[in-house]
mmCIF file of C-alpha atoms in Angstrom:
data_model
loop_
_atom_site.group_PDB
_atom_site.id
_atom_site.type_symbol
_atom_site.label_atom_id
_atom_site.label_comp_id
_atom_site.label_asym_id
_atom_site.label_seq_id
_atom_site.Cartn_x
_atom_site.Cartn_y
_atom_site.Cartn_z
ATOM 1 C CA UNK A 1 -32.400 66.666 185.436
ATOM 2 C CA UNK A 2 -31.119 64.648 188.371
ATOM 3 C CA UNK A 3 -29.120 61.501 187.472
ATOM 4 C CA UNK A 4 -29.781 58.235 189.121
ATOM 5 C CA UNK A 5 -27.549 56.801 191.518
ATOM 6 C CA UNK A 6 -24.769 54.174 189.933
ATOM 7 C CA UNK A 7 -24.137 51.424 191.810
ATOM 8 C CA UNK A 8 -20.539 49.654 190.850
ATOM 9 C CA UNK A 9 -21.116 45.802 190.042
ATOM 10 C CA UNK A 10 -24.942 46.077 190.132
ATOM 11 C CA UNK A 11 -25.121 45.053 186.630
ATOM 12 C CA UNK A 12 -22.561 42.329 186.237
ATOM 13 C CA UNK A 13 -24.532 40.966 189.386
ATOM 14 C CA UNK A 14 -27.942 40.688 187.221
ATOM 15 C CA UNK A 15 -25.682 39.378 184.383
ATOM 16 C CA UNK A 16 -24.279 36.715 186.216
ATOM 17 C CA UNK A 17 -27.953 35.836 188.204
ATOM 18 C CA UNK A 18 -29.628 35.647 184.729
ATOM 19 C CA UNK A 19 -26.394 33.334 183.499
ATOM 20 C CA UNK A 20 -26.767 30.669 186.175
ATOM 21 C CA UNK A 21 -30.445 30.786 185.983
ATOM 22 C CA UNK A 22 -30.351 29.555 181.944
ATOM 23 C CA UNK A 23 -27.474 26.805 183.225
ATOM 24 C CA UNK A 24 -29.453 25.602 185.718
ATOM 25 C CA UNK A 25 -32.593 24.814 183.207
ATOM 26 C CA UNK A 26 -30.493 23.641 180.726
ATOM 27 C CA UNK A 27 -28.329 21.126 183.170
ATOM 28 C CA UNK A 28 -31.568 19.970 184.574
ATOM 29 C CA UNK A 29 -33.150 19.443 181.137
ATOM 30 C CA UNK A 30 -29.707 17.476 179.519
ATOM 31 C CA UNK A 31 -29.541 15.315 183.465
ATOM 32 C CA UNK A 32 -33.350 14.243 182.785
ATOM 33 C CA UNK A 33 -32.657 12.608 179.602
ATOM 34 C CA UNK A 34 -29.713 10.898 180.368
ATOM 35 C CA UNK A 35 -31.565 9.243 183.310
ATOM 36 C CA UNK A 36 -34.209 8.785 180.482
ATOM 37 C CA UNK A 37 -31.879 7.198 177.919
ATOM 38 C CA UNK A 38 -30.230 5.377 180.746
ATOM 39 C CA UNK A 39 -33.687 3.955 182.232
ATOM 40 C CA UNK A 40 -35.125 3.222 178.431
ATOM 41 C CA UNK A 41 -31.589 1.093 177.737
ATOM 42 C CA UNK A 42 -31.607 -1.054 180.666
ATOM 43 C CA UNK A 43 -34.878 -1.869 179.858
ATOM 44 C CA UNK A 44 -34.105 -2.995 175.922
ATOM 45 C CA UNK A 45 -31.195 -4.825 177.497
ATOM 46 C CA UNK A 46 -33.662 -6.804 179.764
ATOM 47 C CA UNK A 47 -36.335 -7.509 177.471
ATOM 48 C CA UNK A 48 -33.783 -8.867 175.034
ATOM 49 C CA UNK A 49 -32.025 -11.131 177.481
ATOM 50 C CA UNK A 50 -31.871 -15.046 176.122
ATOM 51 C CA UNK A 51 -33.355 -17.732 177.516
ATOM 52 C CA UNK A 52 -31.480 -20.006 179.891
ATOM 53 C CA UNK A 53 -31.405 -23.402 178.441
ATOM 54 C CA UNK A 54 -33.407 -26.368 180.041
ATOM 55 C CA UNK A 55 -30.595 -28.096 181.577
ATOM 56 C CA UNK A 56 -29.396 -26.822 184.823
ATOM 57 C CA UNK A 57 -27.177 -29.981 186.251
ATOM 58 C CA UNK A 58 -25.903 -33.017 185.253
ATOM 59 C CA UNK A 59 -26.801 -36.620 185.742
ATOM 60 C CA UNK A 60 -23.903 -39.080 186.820
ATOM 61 C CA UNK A 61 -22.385 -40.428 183.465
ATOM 62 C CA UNK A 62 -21.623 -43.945 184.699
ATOM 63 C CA UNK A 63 -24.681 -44.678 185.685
ATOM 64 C CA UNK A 64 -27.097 -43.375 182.887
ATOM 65 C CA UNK A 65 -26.485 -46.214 180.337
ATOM 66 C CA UNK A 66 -28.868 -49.411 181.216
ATOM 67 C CA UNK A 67 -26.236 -51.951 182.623
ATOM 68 C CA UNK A 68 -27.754 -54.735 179.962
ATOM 69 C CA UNK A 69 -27.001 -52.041 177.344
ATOM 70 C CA UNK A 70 -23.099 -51.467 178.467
ATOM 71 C CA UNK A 71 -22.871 -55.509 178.917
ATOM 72 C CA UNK A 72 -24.357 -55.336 175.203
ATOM 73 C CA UNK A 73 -21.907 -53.249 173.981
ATOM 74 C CA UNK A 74 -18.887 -55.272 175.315
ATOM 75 C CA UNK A 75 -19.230 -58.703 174.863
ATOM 76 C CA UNK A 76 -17.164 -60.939 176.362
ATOM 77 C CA UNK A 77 -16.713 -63.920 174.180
ATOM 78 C CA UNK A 78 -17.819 -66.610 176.293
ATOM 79 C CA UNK A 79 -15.616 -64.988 179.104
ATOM 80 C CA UNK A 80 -17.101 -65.818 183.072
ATOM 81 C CA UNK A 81 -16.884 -62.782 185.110
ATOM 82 C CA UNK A 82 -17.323 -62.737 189.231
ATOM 83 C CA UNK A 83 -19.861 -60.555 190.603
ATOM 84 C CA UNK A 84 -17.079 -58.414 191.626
ATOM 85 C CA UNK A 85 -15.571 -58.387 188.568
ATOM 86 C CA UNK A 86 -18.847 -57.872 186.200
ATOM 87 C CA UNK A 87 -19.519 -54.379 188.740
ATOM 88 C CA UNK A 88 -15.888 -53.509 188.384
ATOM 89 C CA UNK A 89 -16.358 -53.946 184.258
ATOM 90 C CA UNK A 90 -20.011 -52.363 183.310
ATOM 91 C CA UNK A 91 -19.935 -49.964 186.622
ATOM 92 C CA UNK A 92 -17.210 -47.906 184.299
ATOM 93 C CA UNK A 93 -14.664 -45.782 185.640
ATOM 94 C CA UNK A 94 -16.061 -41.737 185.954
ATOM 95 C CA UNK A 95 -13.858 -38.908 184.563
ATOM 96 C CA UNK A 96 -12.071 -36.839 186.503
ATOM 97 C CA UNK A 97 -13.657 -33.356 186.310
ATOM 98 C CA UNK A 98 -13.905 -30.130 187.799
ATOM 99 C CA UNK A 99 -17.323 -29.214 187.862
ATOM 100 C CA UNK A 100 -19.734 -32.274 187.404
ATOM 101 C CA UNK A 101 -22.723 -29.546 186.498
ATOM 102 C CA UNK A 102 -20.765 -28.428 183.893
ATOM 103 C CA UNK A 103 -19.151 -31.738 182.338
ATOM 104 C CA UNK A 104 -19.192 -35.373 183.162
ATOM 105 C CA UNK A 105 -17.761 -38.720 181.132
ATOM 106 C CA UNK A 106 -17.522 -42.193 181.898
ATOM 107 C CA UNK A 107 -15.113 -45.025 180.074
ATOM 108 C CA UNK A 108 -15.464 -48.711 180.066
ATOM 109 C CA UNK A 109 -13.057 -51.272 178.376
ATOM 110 C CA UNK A 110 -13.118 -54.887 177.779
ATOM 111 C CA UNK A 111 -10.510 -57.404 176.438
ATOM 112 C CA UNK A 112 -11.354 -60.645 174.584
ATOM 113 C CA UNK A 113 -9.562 -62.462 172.447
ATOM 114 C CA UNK A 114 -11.464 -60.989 169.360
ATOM 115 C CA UNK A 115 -9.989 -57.726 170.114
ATOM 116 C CA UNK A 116 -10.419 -54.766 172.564
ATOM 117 C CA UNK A 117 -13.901 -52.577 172.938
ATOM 118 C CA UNK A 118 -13.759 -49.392 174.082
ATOM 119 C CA UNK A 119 -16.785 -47.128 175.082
ATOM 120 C CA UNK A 120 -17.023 -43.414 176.335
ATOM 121 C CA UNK A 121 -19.252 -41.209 177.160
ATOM 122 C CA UNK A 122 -19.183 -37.365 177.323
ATOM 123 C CA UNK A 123 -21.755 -34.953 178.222
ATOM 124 C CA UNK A 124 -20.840 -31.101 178.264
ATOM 125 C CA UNK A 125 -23.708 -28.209 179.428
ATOM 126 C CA UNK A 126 -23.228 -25.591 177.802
ATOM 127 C CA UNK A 127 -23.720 -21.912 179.490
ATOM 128 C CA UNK A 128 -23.810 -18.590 177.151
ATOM 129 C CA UNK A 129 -22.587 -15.764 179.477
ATOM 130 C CA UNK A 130 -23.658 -13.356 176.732
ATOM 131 C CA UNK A 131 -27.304 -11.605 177.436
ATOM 132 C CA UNK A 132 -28.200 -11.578 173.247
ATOM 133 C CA UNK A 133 -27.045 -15.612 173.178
ATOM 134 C CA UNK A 134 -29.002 -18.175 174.520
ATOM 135 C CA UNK A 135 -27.677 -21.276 175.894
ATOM 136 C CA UNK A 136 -29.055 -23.380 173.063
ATOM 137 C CA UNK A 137 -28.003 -20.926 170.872
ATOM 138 C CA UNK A 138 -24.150 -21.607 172.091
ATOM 139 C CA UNK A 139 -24.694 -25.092 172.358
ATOM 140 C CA UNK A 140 -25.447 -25.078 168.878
ATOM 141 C CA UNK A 141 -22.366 -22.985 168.155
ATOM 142 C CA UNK A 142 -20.427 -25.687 169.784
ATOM 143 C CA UNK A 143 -21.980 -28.543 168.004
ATOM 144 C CA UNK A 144 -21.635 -27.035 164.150
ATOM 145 C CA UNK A 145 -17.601 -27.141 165.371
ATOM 146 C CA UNK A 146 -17.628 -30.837 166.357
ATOM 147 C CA UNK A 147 -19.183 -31.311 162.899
ATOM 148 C CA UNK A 148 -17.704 -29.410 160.981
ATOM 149 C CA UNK A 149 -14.404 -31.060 162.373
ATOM 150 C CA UNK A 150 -15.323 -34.201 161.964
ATOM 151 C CA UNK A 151 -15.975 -33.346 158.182
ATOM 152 C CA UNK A 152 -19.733 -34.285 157.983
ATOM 153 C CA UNK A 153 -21.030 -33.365 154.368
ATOM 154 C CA UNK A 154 -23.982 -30.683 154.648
ATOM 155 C CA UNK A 155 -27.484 -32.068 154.508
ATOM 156 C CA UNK A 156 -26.360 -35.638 154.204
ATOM 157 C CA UNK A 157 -28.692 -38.178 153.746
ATOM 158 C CA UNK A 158 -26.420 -41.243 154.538
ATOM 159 C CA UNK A 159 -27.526 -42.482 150.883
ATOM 160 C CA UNK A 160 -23.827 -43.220 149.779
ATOM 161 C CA UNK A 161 -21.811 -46.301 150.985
ATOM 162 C CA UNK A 162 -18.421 -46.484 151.686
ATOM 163 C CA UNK A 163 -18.106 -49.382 149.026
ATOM 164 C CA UNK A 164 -18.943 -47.011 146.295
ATOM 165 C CA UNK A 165 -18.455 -43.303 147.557
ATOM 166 C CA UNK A 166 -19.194 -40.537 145.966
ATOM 167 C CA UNK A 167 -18.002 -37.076 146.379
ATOM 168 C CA UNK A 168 -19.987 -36.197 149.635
ATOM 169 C CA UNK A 169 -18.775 -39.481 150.995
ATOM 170 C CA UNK A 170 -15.249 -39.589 150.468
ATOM 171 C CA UNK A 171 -15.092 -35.576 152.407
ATOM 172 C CA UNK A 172 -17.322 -37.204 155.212
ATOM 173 C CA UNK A 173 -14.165 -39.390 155.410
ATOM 174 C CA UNK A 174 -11.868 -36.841 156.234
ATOM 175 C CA UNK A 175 -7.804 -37.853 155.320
ATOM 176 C CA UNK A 176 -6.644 -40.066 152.408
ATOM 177 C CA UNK A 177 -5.095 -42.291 154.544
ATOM 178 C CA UNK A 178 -8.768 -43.176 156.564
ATOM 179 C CA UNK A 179 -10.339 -43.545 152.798
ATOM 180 C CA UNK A 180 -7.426 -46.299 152.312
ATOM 181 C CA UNK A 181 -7.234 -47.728 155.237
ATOM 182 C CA UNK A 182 -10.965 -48.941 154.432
ATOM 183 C CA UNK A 183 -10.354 -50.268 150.550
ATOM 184 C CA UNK A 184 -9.717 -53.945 151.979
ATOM 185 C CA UNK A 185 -13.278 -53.972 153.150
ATOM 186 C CA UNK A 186 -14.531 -53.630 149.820
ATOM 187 C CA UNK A 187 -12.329 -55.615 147.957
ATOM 188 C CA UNK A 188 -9.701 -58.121 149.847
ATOM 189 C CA UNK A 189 -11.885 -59.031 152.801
ATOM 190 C CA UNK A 190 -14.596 -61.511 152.360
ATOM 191 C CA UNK A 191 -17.305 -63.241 155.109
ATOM 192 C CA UNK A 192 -19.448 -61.044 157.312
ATOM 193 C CA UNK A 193 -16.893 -58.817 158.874
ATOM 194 C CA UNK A 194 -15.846 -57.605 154.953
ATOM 195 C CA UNK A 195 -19.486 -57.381 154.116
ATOM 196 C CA UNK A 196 -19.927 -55.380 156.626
ATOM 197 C CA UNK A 197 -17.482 -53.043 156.945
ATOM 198 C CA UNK A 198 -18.234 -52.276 153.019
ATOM 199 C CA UNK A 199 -21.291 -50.920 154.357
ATOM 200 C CA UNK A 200 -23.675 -54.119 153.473
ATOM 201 C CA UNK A 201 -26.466 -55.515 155.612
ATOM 202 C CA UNK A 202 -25.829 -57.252 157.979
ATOM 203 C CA UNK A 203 -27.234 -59.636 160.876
ATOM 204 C CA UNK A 204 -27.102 -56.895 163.010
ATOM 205 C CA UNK A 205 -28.765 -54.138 161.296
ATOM 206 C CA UNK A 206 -31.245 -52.505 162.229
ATOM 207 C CA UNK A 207 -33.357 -51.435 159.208
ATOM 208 C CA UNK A 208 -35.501 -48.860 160.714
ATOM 209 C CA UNK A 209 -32.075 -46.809 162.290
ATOM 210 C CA UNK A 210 -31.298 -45.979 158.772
ATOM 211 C CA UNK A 211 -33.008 -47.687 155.876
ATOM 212 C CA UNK A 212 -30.454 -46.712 153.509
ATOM 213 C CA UNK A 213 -28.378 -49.577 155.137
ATOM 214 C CA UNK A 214 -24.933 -46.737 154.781
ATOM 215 C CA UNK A 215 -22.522 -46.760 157.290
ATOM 216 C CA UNK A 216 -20.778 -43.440 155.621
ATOM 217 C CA UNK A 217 -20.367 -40.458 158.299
ATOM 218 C CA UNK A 218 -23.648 -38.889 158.059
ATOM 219 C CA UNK A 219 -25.944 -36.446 160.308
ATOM 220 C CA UNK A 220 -28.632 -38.241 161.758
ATOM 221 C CA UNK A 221 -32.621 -37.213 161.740
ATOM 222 C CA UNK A 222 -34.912 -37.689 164.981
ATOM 223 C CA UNK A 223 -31.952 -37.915 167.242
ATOM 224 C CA UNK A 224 -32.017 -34.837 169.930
ATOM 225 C CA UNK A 225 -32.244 -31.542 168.395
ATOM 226 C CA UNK A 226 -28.887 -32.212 166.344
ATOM 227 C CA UNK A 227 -26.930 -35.509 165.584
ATOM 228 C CA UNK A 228 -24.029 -36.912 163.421
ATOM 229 C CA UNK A 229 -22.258 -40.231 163.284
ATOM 230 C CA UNK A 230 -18.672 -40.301 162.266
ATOM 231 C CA UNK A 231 -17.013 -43.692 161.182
ATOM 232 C CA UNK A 232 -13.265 -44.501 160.707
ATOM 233 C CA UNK A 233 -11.585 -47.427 159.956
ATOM 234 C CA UNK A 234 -7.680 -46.975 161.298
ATOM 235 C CA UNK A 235 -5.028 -49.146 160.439
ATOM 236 C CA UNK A 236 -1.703 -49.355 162.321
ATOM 237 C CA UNK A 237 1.204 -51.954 162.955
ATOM 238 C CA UNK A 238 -0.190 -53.176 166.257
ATOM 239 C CA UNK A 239 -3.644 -54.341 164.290
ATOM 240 C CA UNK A 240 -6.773 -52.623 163.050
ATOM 241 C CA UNK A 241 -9.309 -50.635 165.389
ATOM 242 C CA UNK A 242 -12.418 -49.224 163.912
ATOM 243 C CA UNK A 243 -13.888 -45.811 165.784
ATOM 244 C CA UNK A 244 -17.746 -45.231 165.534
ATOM 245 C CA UNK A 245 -18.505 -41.736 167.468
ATOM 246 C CA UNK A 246 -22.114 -40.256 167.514
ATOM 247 C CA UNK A 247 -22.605 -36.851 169.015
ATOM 248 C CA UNK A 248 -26.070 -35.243 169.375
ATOM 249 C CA UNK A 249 -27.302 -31.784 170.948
ATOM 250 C CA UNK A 250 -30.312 -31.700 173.057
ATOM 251 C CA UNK A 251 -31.025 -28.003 174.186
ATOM 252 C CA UNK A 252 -27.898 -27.087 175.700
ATOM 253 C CA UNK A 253 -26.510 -30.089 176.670
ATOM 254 C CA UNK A 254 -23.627 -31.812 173.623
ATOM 255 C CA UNK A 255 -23.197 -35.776 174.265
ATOM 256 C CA UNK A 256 -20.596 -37.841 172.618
ATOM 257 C CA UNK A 257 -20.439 -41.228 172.397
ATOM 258 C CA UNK A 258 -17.690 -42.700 171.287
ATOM 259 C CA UNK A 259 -17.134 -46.584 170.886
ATOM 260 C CA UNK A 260 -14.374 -48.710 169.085
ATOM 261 C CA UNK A 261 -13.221 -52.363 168.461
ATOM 262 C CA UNK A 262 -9.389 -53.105 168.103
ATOM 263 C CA UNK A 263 -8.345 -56.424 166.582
ATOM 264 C CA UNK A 264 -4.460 -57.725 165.961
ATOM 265 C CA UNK A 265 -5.766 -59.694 163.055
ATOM 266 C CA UNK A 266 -5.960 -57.338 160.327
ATOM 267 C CA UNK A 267 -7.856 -59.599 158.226
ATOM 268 C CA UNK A 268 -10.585 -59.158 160.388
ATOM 269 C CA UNK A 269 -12.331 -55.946 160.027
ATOM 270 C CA UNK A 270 -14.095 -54.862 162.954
ATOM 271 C CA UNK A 271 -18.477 -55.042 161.975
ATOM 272 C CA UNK A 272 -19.164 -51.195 160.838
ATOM 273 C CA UNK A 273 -22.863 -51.948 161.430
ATOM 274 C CA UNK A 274 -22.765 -53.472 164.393
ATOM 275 C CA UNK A 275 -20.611 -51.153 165.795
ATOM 276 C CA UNK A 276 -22.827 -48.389 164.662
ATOM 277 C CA UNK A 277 -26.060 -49.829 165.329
ATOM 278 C CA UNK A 278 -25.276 -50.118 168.927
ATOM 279 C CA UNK A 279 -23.615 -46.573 169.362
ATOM 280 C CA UNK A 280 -27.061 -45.165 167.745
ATOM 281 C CA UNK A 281 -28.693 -47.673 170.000
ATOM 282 C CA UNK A 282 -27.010 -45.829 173.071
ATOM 283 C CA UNK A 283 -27.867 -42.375 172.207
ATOM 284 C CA UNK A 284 -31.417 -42.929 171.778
ATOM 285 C CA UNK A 285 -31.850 -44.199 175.260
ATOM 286 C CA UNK A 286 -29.580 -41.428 176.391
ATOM 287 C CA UNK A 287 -31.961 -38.825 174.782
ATOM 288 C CA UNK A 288 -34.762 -40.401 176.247
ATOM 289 C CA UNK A 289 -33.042 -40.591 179.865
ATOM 290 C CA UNK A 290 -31.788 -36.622 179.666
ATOM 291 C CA UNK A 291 -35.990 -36.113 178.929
ATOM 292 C CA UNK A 292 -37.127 -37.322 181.812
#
């Protein structure tokens, strides 16, 4: 019987045909589901994206107190000002910053011979550049550290008074030396200033801001989405200052207020409840001006 013709290489030819055939299928199949995978991913990532926060600029610090609240807030003890110098005193001087969408602050100080006041203002927007974070959601980060710093018990209710404190209240006030510096208000200090620095009622209360009537560092209810008030009573060689600072969260803007009375005559304590019920005074308006 005749044998068929051999031809060298024929078969290493099919081999190698039939080889690049089963690559091919299989590189096309594996390329398809990356792009798949790839497609299905970005989409997850875009559907989970956080929502920018409500605030995309800044108002001008100085000028979103009422001027008859700043002239409130720094009395001048009979003083006369010039028109030039009254615009000088409650037009406050603006902090320097370097990008007024991102943070702005104002200051304002007045001297009297009852002491110095000092009030400033500070209002921070707060941007999450992570997709899975919202801006509140940072902001909110960023608040729980001011509090946390500023010692603030947990689900305070304000109930305690610094003339009697309990537990909660003496953490809320942070160092020993603040928790001595107030024992002459309770105890060597008499009249209204002692009265009220002990955390007692006084003339200037305002009983629906906290009907407790405590002036202990406390978080605060109704008051943007998140608020505290910190209180400390500082004594030094030069005289005694008292610092009231309230600092609220509304969406993803942080304000702090921050307002103080100095006084060279240690026997007379600066007014806790004045000083407080004017700072809490300020930041309502301030939440109502940031709503409009």
């Amino acid at each position: 019987m005749p044998r068929k013709p051999f031809v060298p290489g024929a078969a290493w030819v099919a081999a190698a045909a039939l080889a690049v055939g089963l690559t091919g299928c299989t590189g096309g199949s594996s390329t398809d589901g990356g792009d798949a995978d790839a497609k299905s991913g970005d989409a997850a990532t875009a559907s989970q994206a956080a929502e920018p926060g409500r605030y995309q600029t800044l108002p001008e610090a100085c000028g979103l107190p009422a001027r008859g609240t700043v002239r409130g807030m720094l009395p001048g003890d009979g003083q006369h000002l010039s028109r030039t110098e009254a615009e000088k005193l409650y037009g406050g001087q603006a902090d320097i910053t370097y990008d007024t969408d991102r943070r702005v602050g104002c200051r304002w100080t007045r001297e009297t011979t009852a002491g110095t006041r000092h009030l400033s203002l500070d209002i921070q927007r707060v941007v999450s550049y992570d997709a899975a974070v919202s801006d509140d959601d940072k902001a909110q980060g960023i608040y729980d550290s001011k509090e946390l710093a500023a010692q603030i018990p947990p689900g305070d209710t304000g109930s305690a008074s610094p003339a009697a404190p309990t537990p909660s209240a003496s953490k809320g006030k942070g160092a020993g030396a603040d928790a001595q510096a107030n024992t002459p208000a309770t105890s060597g200090t008499s009249g209204k200033k002692g009265a009220a620095a002990s955390g007692s009622p006084s003339g200037s209360s305002d009983p629906s801001a906290d009907p407790s009537g405590s002036t202990a560092p406390r978080v605060l209810d109704g008051l943007g989405d998140a608020a505290f008030l910190n209180d400390r009573l500082i004594t030094a060689d030069s005289g005694v200052h008292r610092d009231v600072t309230v600092v609220f969260r509304t969406s993803n803007v942080i304000v702090t207020i921050t307002y103080d009375q100095w006084s060279t005559d240690k026997s007379m304590l600066p007014d806790s409840q004045e000083l407080q019920d004017k700072a809490r005074s300020l930041a309502g308006e301030l939440v109502d001006s940031l709503s409009e």
